[in-house]
Short mmCIF file of C-alpha atoms and ligand atoms in Angstrom, two decimals:
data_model
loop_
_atom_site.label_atom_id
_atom_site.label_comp_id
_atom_site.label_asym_id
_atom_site.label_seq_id
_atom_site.Cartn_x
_atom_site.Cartn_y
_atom_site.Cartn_z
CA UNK A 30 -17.41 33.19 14.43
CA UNK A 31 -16.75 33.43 10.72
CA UNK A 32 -19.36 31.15 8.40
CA UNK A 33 -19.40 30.97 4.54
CA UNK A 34 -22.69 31.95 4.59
CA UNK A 35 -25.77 33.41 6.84
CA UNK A 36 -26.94 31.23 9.68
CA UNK A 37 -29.99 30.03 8.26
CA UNK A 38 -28.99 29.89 4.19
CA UNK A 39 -25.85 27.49 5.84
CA UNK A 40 -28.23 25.20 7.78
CA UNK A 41 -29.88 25.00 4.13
CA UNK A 42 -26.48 24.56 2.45
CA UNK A 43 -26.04 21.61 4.57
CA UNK A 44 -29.46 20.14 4.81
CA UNK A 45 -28.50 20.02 0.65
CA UNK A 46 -25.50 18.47 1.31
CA UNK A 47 -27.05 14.94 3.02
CA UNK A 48 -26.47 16.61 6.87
CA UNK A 49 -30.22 16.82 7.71
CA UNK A 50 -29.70 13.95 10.07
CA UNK A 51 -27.49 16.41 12.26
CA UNK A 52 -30.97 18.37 14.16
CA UNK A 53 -31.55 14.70 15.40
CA UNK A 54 -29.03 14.90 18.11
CA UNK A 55 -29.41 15.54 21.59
CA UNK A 56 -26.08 15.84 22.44
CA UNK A 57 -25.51 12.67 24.58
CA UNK A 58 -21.93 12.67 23.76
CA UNK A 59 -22.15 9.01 23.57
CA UNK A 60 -19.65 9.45 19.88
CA UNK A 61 -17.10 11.42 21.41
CA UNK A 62 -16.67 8.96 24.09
CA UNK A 63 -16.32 5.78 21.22
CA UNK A 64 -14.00 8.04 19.34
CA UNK A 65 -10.55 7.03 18.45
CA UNK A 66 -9.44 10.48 17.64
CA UNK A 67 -10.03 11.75 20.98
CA UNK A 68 -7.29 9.42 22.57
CA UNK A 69 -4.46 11.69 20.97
CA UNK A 70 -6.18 14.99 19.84
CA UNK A 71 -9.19 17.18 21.19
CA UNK A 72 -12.09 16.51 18.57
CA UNK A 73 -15.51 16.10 19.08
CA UNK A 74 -18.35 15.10 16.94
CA UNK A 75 -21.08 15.86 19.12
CA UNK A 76 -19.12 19.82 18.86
CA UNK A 77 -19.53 19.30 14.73
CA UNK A 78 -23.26 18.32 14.95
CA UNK A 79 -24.43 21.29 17.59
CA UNK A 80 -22.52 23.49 15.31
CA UNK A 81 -23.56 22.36 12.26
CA UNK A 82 -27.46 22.00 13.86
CA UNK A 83 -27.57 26.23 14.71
CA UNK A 84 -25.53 26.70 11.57
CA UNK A 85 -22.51 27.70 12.98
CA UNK A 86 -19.94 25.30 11.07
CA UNK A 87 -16.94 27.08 10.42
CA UNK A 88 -16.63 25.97 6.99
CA UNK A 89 -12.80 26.72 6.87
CA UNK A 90 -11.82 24.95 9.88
CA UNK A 91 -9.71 21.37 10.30
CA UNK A 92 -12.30 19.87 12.59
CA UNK A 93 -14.56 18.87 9.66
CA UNK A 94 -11.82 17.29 8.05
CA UNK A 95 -10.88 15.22 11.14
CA UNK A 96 -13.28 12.31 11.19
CA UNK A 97 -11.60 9.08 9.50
CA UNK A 98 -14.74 7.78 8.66
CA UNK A 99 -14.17 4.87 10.59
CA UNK A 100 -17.64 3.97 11.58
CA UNK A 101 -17.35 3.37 15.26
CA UNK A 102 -19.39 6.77 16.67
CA UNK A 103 -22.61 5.30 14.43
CA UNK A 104 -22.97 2.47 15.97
CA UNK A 105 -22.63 3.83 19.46
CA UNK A 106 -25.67 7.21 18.57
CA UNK A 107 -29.44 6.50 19.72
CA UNK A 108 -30.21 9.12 17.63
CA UNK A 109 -29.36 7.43 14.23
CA UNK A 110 -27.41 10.85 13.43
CA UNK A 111 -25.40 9.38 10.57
CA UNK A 112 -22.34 10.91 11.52
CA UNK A 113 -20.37 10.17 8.12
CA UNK A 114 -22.82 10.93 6.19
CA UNK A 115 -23.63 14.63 8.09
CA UNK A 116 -19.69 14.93 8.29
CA UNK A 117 -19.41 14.39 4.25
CA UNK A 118 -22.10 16.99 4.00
CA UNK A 119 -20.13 19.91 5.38
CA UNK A 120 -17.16 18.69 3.54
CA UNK A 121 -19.16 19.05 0.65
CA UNK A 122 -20.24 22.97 1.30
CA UNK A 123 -16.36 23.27 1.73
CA UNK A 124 -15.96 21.88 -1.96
CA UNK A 125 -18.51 23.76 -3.43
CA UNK A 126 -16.98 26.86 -2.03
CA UNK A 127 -13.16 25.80 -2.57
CA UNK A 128 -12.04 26.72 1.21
CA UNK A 129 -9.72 24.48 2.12
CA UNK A 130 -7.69 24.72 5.46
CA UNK A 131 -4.03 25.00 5.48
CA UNK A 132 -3.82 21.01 6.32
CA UNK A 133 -5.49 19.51 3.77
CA UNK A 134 -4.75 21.71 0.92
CA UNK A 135 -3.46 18.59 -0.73
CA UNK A 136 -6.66 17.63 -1.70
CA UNK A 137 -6.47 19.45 -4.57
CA UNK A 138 -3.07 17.99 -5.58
CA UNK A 139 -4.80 14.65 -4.87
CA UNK A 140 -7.42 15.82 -7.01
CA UNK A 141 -5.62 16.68 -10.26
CA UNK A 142 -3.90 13.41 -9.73
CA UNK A 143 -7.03 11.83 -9.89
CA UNK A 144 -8.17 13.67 -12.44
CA UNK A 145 -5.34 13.26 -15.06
CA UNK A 146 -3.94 9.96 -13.95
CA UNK A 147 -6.26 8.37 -11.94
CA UNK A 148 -4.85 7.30 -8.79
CA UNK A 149 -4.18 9.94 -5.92
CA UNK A 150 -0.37 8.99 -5.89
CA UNK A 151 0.74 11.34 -8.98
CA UNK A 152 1.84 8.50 -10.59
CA UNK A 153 1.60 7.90 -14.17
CA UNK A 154 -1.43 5.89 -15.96
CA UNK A 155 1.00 4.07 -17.74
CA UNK A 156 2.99 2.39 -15.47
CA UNK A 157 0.06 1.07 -13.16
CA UNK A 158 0.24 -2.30 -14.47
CA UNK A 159 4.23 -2.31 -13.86
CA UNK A 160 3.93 -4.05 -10.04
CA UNK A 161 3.41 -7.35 -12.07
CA UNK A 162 6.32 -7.29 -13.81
CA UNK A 163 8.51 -10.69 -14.30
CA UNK A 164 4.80 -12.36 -13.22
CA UNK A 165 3.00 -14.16 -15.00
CA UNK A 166 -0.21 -11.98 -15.39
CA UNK A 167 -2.45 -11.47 -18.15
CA UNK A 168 -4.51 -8.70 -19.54
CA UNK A 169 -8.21 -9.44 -18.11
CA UNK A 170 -10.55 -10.76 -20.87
CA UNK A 171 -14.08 -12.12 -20.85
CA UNK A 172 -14.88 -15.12 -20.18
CA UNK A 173 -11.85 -15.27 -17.24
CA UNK A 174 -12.85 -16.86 -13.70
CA UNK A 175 -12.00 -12.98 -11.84
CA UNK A 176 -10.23 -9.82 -12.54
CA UNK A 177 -7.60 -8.90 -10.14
CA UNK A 178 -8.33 -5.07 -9.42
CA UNK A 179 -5.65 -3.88 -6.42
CA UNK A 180 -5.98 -0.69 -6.18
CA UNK A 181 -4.13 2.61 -6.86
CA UNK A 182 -1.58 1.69 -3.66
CA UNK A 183 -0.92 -1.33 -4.17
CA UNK A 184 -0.23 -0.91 -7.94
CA UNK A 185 1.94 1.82 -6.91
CA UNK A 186 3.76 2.20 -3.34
CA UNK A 187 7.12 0.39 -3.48
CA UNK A 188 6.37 -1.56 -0.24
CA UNK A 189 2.63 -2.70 -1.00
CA UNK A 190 3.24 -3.62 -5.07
CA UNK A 191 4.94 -6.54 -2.73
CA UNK A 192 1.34 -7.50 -1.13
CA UNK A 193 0.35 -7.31 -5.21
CA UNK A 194 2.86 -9.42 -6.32
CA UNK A 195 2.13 -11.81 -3.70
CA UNK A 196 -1.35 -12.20 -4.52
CA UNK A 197 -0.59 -12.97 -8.25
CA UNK A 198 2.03 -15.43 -7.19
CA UNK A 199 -1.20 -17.33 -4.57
CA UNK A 200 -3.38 -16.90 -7.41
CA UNK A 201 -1.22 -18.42 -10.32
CA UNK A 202 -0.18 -21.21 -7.47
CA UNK A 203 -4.36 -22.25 -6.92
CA UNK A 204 -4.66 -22.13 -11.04
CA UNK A 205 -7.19 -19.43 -10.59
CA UNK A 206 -7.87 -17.97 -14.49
CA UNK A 207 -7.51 -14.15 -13.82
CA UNK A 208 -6.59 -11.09 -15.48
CA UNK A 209 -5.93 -7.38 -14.42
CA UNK A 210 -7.34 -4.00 -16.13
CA UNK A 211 -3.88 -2.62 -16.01
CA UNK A 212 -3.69 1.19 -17.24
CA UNK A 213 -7.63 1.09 -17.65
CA UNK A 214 -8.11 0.66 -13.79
CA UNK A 215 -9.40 4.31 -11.98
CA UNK A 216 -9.11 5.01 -8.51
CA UNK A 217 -12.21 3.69 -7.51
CA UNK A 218 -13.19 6.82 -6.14
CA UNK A 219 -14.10 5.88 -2.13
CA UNK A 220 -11.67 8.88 -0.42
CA UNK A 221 -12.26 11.22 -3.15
CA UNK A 222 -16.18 10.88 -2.41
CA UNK A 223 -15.32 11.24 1.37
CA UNK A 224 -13.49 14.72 0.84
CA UNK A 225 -16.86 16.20 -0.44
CA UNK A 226 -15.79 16.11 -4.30
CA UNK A 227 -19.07 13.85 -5.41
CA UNK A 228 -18.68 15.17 -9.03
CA UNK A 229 -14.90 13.55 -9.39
CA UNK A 230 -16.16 10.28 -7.51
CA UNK A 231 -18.77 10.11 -9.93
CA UNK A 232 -16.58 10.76 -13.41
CA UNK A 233 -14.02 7.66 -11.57
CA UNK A 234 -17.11 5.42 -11.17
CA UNK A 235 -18.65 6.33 -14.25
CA UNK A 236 -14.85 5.18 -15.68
CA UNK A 237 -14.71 2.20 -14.16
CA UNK A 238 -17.74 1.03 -14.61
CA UNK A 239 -17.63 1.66 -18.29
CA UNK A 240 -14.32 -0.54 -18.27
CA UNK A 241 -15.83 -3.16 -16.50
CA UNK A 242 -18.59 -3.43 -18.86
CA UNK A 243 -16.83 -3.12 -21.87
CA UNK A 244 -14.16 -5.60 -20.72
CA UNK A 245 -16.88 -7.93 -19.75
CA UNK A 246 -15.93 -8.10 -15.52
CA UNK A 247 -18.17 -10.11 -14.02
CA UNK A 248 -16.54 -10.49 -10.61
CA UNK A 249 -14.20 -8.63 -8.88
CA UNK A 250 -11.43 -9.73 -6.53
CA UNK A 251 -9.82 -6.49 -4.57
CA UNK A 252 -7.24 -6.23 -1.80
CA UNK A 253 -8.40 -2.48 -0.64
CA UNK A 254 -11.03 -2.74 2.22
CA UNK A 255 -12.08 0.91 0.26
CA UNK A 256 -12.36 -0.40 -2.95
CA UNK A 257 -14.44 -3.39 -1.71
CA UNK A 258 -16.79 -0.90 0.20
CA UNK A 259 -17.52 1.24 -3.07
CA UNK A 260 -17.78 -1.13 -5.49
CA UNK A 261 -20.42 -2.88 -3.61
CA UNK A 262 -22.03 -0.84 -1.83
CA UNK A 263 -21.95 2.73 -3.92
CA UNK A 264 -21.62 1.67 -7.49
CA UNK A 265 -25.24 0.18 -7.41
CA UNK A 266 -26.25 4.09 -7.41
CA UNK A 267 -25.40 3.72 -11.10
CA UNK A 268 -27.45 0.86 -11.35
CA UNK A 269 -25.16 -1.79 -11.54
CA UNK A 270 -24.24 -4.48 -10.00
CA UNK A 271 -20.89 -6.48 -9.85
CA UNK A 272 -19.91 -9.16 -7.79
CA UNK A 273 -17.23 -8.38 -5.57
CA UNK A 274 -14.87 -10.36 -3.36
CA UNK A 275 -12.34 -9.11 -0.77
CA UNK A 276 -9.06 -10.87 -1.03
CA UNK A 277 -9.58 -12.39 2.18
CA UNK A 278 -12.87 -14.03 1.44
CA UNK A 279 -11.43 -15.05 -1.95
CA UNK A 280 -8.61 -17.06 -0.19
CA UNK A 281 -10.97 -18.58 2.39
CA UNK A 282 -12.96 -20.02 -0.48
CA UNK A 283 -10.09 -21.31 -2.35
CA UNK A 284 -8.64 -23.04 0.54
CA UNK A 285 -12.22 -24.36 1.31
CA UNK A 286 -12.70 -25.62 -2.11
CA UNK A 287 -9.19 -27.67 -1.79
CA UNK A 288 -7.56 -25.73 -4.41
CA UNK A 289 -5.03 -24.00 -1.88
CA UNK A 290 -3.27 -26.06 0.45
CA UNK A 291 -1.17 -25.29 3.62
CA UNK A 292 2.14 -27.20 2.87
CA UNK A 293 3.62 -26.30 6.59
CA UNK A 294 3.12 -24.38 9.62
CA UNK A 295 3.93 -20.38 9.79
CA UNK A 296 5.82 -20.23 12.98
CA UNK A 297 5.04 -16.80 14.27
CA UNK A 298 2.29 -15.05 15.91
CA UNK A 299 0.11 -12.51 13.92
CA UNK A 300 -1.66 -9.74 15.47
CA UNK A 301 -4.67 -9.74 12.90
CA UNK A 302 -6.09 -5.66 12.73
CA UNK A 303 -9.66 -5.54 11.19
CA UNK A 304 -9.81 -3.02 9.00
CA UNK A 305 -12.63 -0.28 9.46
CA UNK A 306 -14.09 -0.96 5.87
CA UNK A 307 -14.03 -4.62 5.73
CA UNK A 308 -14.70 -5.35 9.51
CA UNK A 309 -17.63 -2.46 10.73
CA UNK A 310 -18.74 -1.27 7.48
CA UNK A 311 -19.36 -4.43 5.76
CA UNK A 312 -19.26 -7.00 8.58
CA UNK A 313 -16.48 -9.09 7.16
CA UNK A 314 -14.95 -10.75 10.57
CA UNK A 315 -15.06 -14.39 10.36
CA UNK A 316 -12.92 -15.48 6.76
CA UNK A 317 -9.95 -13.37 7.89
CA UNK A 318 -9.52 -15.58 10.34
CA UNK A 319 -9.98 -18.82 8.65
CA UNK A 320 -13.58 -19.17 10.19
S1 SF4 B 692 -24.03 9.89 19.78
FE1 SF4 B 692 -25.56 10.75 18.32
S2 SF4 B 692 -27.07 11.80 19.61
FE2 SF4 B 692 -25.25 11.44 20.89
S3 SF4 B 692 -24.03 13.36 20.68
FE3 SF4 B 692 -23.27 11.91 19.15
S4 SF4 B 692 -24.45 12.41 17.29
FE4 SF4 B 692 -25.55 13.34 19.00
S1 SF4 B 693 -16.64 7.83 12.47
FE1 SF4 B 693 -15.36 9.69 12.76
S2 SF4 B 693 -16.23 10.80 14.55
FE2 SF4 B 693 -17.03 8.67 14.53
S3 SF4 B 693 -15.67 7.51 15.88
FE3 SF4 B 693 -14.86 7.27 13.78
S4 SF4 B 693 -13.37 8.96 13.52
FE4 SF4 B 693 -14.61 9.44 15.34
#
């Protein structure tokens, strides 16, 4: 089996990394049986930790690039293995040494593209404010109730700049005062940091942060379940410490507070799917739904 590295200097590599929580696994299997990924391809966590415990992680293979980070295997481990964190670790060593596997060589694309412009998309800087076009949407400035921040995808992808454009529209329609960053928005970094590549996630939130500040944000209304995890729960490593507000939450209060109102009923049924980062990671369940 071919390693970057001797067996014992890789179990150090990857202790360094944040994986020391791997040699706490006794290999119940308990995560591979919770595992989403295992309904439609063979992958198994508990496979990544033994491997990764004896130092015998094939750097350069897909399987550490598998997990979606979608926090269902943690809850399920009695060992308290911190599988995304341990996972993140070996994507790390794969960083540090540049091996990428033939499937997600485009993380280096993805990387430039955050690097030069931002966002992950390729797109350019300058046009990230375009999705509000023919809106009536200002620049943020201090002293406004909330600054709109959605996100590199939905500033971008032709079919979600529709899910921006709608929010504006609720917004302007409850007379919230808000603004947008525009061309000054980064990525906020939460996939990048995932991949192993800490030093870009922390130029991005170094960026942002610096924005925010200087723009005087206060609070922060997102649409991305990602964004909403990093900003507040990652950017207090910097020692900061904005308040944040999901969409979701945002429109629960607003029609709480009698400033939205239902004018009729929406004939159709919804299937409602909780996103991973709003519903597991950050226990957001109940405003979604209007509860
Ligand atoms: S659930 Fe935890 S202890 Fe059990 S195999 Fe998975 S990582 Fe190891
Ligand atoms: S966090 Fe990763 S390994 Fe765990 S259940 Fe989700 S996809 Fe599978």
């Amino acid at each position: 089996m071919e390693t970057v590295a001797p067996y014992k200097e890789i179990i150090d590599v990857i202790k360094a990394s944040g994986g020391d929580a791997f040699k706490r696994c006794f290999q119940c299997g308990l995560c591979d049986v919770v595992c989403p990924w295992n309904r439609v391809r063979t992958f198994s966590m508990r496979k990544i930790v033994r491997e990764a415990t004896f130092g015998l992680t094939e750097i350069e293979s897909e399987d550490i690039w598998r997990c979606t980070t979608c926090g269902r295997c943690p809850q399920q481990c009695p060992r308290d293995v911190k599988q995304i964190d341990s996972g993140v670790a070996l994507r790390r060593v794969a960083t540090e040494y540049g091996v990428f596997p033939k499937a997600v060589k485009a993380v280096r694309t993805v990387s430039a593209s955050l690097s030069d412009e931002g966002n992950p998309l390729g797109e350019e800087r300058e046009k990230r404010a375009n999705w509000a076009e023919g809106l009536s949407v200002k620049p943020f400035t201090e002293g406004m109730e909330i600054c709109y921040f959605p996100g590199c995808y939905l500033s971008y992808d032709a079919r979600l700049k529709k899910v921006a454009r709608a929010t504006a529209t609720i917004l302007n329609r409850a007379g919230v005062d808000f603004g947008i960053l525009g061309s000054k928005e980064n990525c906020c970094g939460e996939s990048i940091r995932k991949t192993g590549d800490e030093a870009l996630f922390k130029r991005l939130a170094r960026e942002n942060i610096k924005t925010f500040i200087d723009n005087g944000v206060k609070k922060i209304l997102v649409s991305s379940p990602h964004c909403y995890h990093t900003f507040k729960n990652e950017y207090p490593e910097f020692r900061v410490n904005f308040e944040v507000v999901h969409i979701s939450q945002y429109l629960f209060e607003l029609v709480s507070a009698g400033r939205l109102e239902f004018t009729k009923e929406y004939g159709k049924k919804v299937t409602y799917h909780d996103p991973c980062y709003l519903g597991r990671h950050n226990g957001i369940y109940d405003e979604p739904r209007g509860c």
